mmCIF file of C-alpha atoms in Angstrom:
data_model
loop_
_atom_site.group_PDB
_atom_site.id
_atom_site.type_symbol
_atom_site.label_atom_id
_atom_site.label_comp_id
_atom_site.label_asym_id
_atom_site.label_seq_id
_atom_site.Cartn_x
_atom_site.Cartn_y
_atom_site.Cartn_z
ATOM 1 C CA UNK A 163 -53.496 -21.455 3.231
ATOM 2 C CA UNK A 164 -51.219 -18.216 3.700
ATOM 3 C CA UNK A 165 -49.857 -17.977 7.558
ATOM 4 C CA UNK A 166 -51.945 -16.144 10.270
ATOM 5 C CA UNK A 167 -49.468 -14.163 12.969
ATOM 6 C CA UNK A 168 -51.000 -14.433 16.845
ATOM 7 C CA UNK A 169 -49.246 -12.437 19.052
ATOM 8 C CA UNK A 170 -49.543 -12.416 22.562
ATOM 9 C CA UNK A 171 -47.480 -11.325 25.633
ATOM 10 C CA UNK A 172 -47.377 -14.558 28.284
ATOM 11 C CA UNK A 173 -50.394 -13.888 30.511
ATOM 12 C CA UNK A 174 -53.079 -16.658 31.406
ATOM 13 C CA UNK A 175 -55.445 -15.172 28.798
ATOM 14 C CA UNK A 176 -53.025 -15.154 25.948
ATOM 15 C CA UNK A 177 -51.843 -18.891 26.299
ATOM 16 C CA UNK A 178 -55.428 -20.111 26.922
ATOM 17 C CA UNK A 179 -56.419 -18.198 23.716
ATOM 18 C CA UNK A 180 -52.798 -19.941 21.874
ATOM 19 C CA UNK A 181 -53.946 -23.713 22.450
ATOM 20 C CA UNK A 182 -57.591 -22.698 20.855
ATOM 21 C CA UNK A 183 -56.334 -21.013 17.898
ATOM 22 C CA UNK A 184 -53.962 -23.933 17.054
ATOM 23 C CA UNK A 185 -56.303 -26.166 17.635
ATOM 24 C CA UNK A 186 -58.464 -24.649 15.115
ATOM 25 C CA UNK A 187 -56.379 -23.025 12.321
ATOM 26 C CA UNK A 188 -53.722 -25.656 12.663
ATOM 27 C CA UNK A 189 -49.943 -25.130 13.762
ATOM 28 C CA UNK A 190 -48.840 -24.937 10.558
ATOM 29 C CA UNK A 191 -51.092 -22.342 9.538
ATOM 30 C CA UNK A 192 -49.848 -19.419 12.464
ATOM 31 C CA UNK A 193 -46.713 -18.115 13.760
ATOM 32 C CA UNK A 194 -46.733 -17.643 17.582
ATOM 33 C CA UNK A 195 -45.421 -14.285 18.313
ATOM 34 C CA UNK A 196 -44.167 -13.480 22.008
ATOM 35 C CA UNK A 197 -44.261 -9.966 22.238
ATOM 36 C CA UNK A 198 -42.306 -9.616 25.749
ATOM 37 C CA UNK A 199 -39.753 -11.869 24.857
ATOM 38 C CA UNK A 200 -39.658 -10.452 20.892
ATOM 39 C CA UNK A 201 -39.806 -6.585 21.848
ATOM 40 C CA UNK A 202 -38.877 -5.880 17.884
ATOM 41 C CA UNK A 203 -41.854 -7.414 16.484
ATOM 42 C CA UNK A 204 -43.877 -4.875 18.808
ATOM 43 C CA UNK A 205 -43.685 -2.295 15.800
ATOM 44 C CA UNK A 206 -44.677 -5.052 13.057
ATOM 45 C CA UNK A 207 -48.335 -5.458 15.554
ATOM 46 C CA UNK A 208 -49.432 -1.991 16.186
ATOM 47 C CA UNK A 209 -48.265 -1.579 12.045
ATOM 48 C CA UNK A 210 -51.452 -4.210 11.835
ATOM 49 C CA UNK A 211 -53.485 -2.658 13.687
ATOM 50 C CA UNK A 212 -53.007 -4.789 17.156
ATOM 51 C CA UNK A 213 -54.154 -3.193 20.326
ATOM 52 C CA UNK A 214 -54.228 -5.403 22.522
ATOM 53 C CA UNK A 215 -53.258 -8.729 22.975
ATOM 54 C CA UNK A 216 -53.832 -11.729 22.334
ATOM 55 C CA UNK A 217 -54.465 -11.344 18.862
ATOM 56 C CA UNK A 218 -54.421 -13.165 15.311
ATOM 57 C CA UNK A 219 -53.539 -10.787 12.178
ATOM 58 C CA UNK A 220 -55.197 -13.200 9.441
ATOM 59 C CA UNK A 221 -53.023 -13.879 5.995
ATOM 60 C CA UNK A 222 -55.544 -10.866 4.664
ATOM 61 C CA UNK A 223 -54.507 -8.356 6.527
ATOM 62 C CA UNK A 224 -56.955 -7.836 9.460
ATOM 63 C CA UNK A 225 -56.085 -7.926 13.142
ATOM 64 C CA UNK A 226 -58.774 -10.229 15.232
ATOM 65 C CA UNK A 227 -58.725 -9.476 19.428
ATOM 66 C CA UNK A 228 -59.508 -12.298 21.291
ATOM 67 C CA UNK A 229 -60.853 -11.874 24.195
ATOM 68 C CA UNK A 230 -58.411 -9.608 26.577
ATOM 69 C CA UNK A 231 -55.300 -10.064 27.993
ATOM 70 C CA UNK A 232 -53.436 -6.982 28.129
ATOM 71 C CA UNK A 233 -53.166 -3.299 25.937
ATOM 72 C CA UNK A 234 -50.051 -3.242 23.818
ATOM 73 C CA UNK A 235 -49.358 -0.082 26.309
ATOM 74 C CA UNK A 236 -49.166 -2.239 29.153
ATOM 75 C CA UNK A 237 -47.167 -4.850 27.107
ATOM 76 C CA UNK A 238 -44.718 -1.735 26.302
ATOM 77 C CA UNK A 239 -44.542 -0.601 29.970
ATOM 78 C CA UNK A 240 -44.075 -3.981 30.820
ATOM 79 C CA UNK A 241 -40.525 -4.310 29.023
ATOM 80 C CA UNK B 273 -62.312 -31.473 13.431
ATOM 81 C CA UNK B 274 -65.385 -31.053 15.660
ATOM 82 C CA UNK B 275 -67.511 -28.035 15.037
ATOM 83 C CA UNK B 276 -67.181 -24.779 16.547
ATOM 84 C CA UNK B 277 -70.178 -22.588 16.690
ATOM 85 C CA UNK B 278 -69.670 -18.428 15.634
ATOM 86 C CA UNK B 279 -72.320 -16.403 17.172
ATOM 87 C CA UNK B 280 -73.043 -13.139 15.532
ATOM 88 C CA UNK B 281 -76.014 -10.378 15.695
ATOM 89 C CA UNK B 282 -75.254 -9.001 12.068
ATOM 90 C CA UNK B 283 -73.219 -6.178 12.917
ATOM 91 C CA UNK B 284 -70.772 -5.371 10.490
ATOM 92 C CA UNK B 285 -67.862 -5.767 13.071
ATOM 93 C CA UNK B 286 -69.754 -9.004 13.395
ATOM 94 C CA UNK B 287 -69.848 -9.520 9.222
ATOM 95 C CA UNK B 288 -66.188 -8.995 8.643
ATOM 96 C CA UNK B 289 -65.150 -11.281 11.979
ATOM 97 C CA UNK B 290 -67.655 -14.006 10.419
ATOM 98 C CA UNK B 291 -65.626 -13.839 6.839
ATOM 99 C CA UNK B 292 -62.061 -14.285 8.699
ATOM 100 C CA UNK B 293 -63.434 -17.187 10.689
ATOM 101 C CA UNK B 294 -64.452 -19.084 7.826
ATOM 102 C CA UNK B 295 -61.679 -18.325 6.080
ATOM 103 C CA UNK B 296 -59.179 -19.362 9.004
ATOM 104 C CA UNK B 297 -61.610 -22.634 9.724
ATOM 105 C CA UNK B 298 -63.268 -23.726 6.951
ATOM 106 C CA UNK B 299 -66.978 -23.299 6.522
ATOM 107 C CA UNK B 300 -67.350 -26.773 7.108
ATOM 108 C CA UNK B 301 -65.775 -26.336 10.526
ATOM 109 C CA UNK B 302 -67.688 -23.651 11.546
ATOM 110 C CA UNK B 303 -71.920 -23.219 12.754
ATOM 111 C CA UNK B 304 -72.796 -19.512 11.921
ATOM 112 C CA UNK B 305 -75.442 -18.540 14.643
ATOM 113 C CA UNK B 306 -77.264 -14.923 13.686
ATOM 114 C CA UNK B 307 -78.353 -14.269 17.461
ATOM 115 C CA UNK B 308 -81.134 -11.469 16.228
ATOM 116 C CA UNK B 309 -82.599 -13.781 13.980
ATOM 117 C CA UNK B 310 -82.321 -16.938 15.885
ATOM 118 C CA UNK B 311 -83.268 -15.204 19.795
ATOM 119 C CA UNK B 312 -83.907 -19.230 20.995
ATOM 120 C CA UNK B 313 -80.249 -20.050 20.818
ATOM 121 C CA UNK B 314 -79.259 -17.110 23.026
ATOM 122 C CA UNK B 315 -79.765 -19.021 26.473
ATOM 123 C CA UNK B 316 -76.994 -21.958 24.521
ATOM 124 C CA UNK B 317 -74.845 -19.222 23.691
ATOM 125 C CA UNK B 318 -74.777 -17.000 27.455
ATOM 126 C CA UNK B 319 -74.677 -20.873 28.687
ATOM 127 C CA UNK B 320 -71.550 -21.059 26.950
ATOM 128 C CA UNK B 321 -70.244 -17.899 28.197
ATOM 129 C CA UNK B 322 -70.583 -15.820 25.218
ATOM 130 C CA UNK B 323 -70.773 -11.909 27.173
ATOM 131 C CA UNK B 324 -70.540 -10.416 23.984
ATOM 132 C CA UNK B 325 -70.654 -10.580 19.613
ATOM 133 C CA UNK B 326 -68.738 -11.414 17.421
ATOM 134 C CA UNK B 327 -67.607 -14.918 19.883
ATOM 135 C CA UNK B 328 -66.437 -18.064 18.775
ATOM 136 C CA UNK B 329 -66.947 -20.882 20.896
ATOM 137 C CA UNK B 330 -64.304 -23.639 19.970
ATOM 138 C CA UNK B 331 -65.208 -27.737 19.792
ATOM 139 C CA UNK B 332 -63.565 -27.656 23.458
ATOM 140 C CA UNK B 333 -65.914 -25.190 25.142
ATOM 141 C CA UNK B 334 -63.869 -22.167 24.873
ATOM 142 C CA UNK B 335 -65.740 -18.722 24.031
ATOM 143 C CA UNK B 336 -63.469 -16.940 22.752
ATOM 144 C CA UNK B 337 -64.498 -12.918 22.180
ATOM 145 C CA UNK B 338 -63.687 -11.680 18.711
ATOM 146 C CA UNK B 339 -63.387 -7.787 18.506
ATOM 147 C CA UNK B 340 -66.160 -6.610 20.160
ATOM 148 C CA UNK B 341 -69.437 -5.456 18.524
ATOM 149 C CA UNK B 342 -72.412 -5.385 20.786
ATOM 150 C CA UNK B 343 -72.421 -6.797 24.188
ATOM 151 C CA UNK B 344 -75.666 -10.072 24.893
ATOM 152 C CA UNK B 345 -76.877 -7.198 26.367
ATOM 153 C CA UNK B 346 -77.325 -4.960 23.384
ATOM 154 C CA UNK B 347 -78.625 -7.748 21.625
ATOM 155 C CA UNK B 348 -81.184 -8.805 23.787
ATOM 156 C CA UNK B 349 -82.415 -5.268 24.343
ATOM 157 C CA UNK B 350 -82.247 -5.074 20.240
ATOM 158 C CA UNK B 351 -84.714 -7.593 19.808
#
């Protein structure tokens, strides 16, 4: 299996959402992405199509939202 | 891996989430609940805090919201 990409910026909603994912597509399987602390990935996201975070961008292509943590505007104003 | 259980109302937001999640978790990982076809498993799936479609709810209990395509509320008013 090809490597999924989750980013996410930190908050509550984002780490709750981490620990489910790699529960169920396996660590091996995604790259954790920490948007706040990796400000020059932030272009590589919206490029996929993330708007807000957390969010998986799956080895096809297409960006997945879980739930809602935060806009990537607020993760940009937040740096 | 215990079985998580993807709860969809055939919406094509809904469609293309489904074919990620089963690619990401293996169709033998994953239940694939049609909510407007099967209306008796909506109480299981508000019970498990599903608010709105595409949701996955993982083998721990976690809903978690995938994209959004209708809110329960759309699809109970659908049916």
């Amino acid at each position: 299996m090809s490597t999924s990409i989750f980013y996410h910026a930190g908050c509550p909603v984002c780490i709750s959402a981490e620990h489910d994912i790699i529960n169920l597509v396996g660590q091996e399987n995604v790259e954790i992405v920490h948007l706040a602390k990796q400000a020059s990935r932030i272009a590589d996201a919206e490029k996929a199509g993330v708007q807000s975070v957390p969010a998986l961008v799956t080895p096809t292509g297409n960006a997945l939202h879980i739930n809602f943590g935060a806009s990537m505007a607020d993760v940009k104003a937040s740096l």
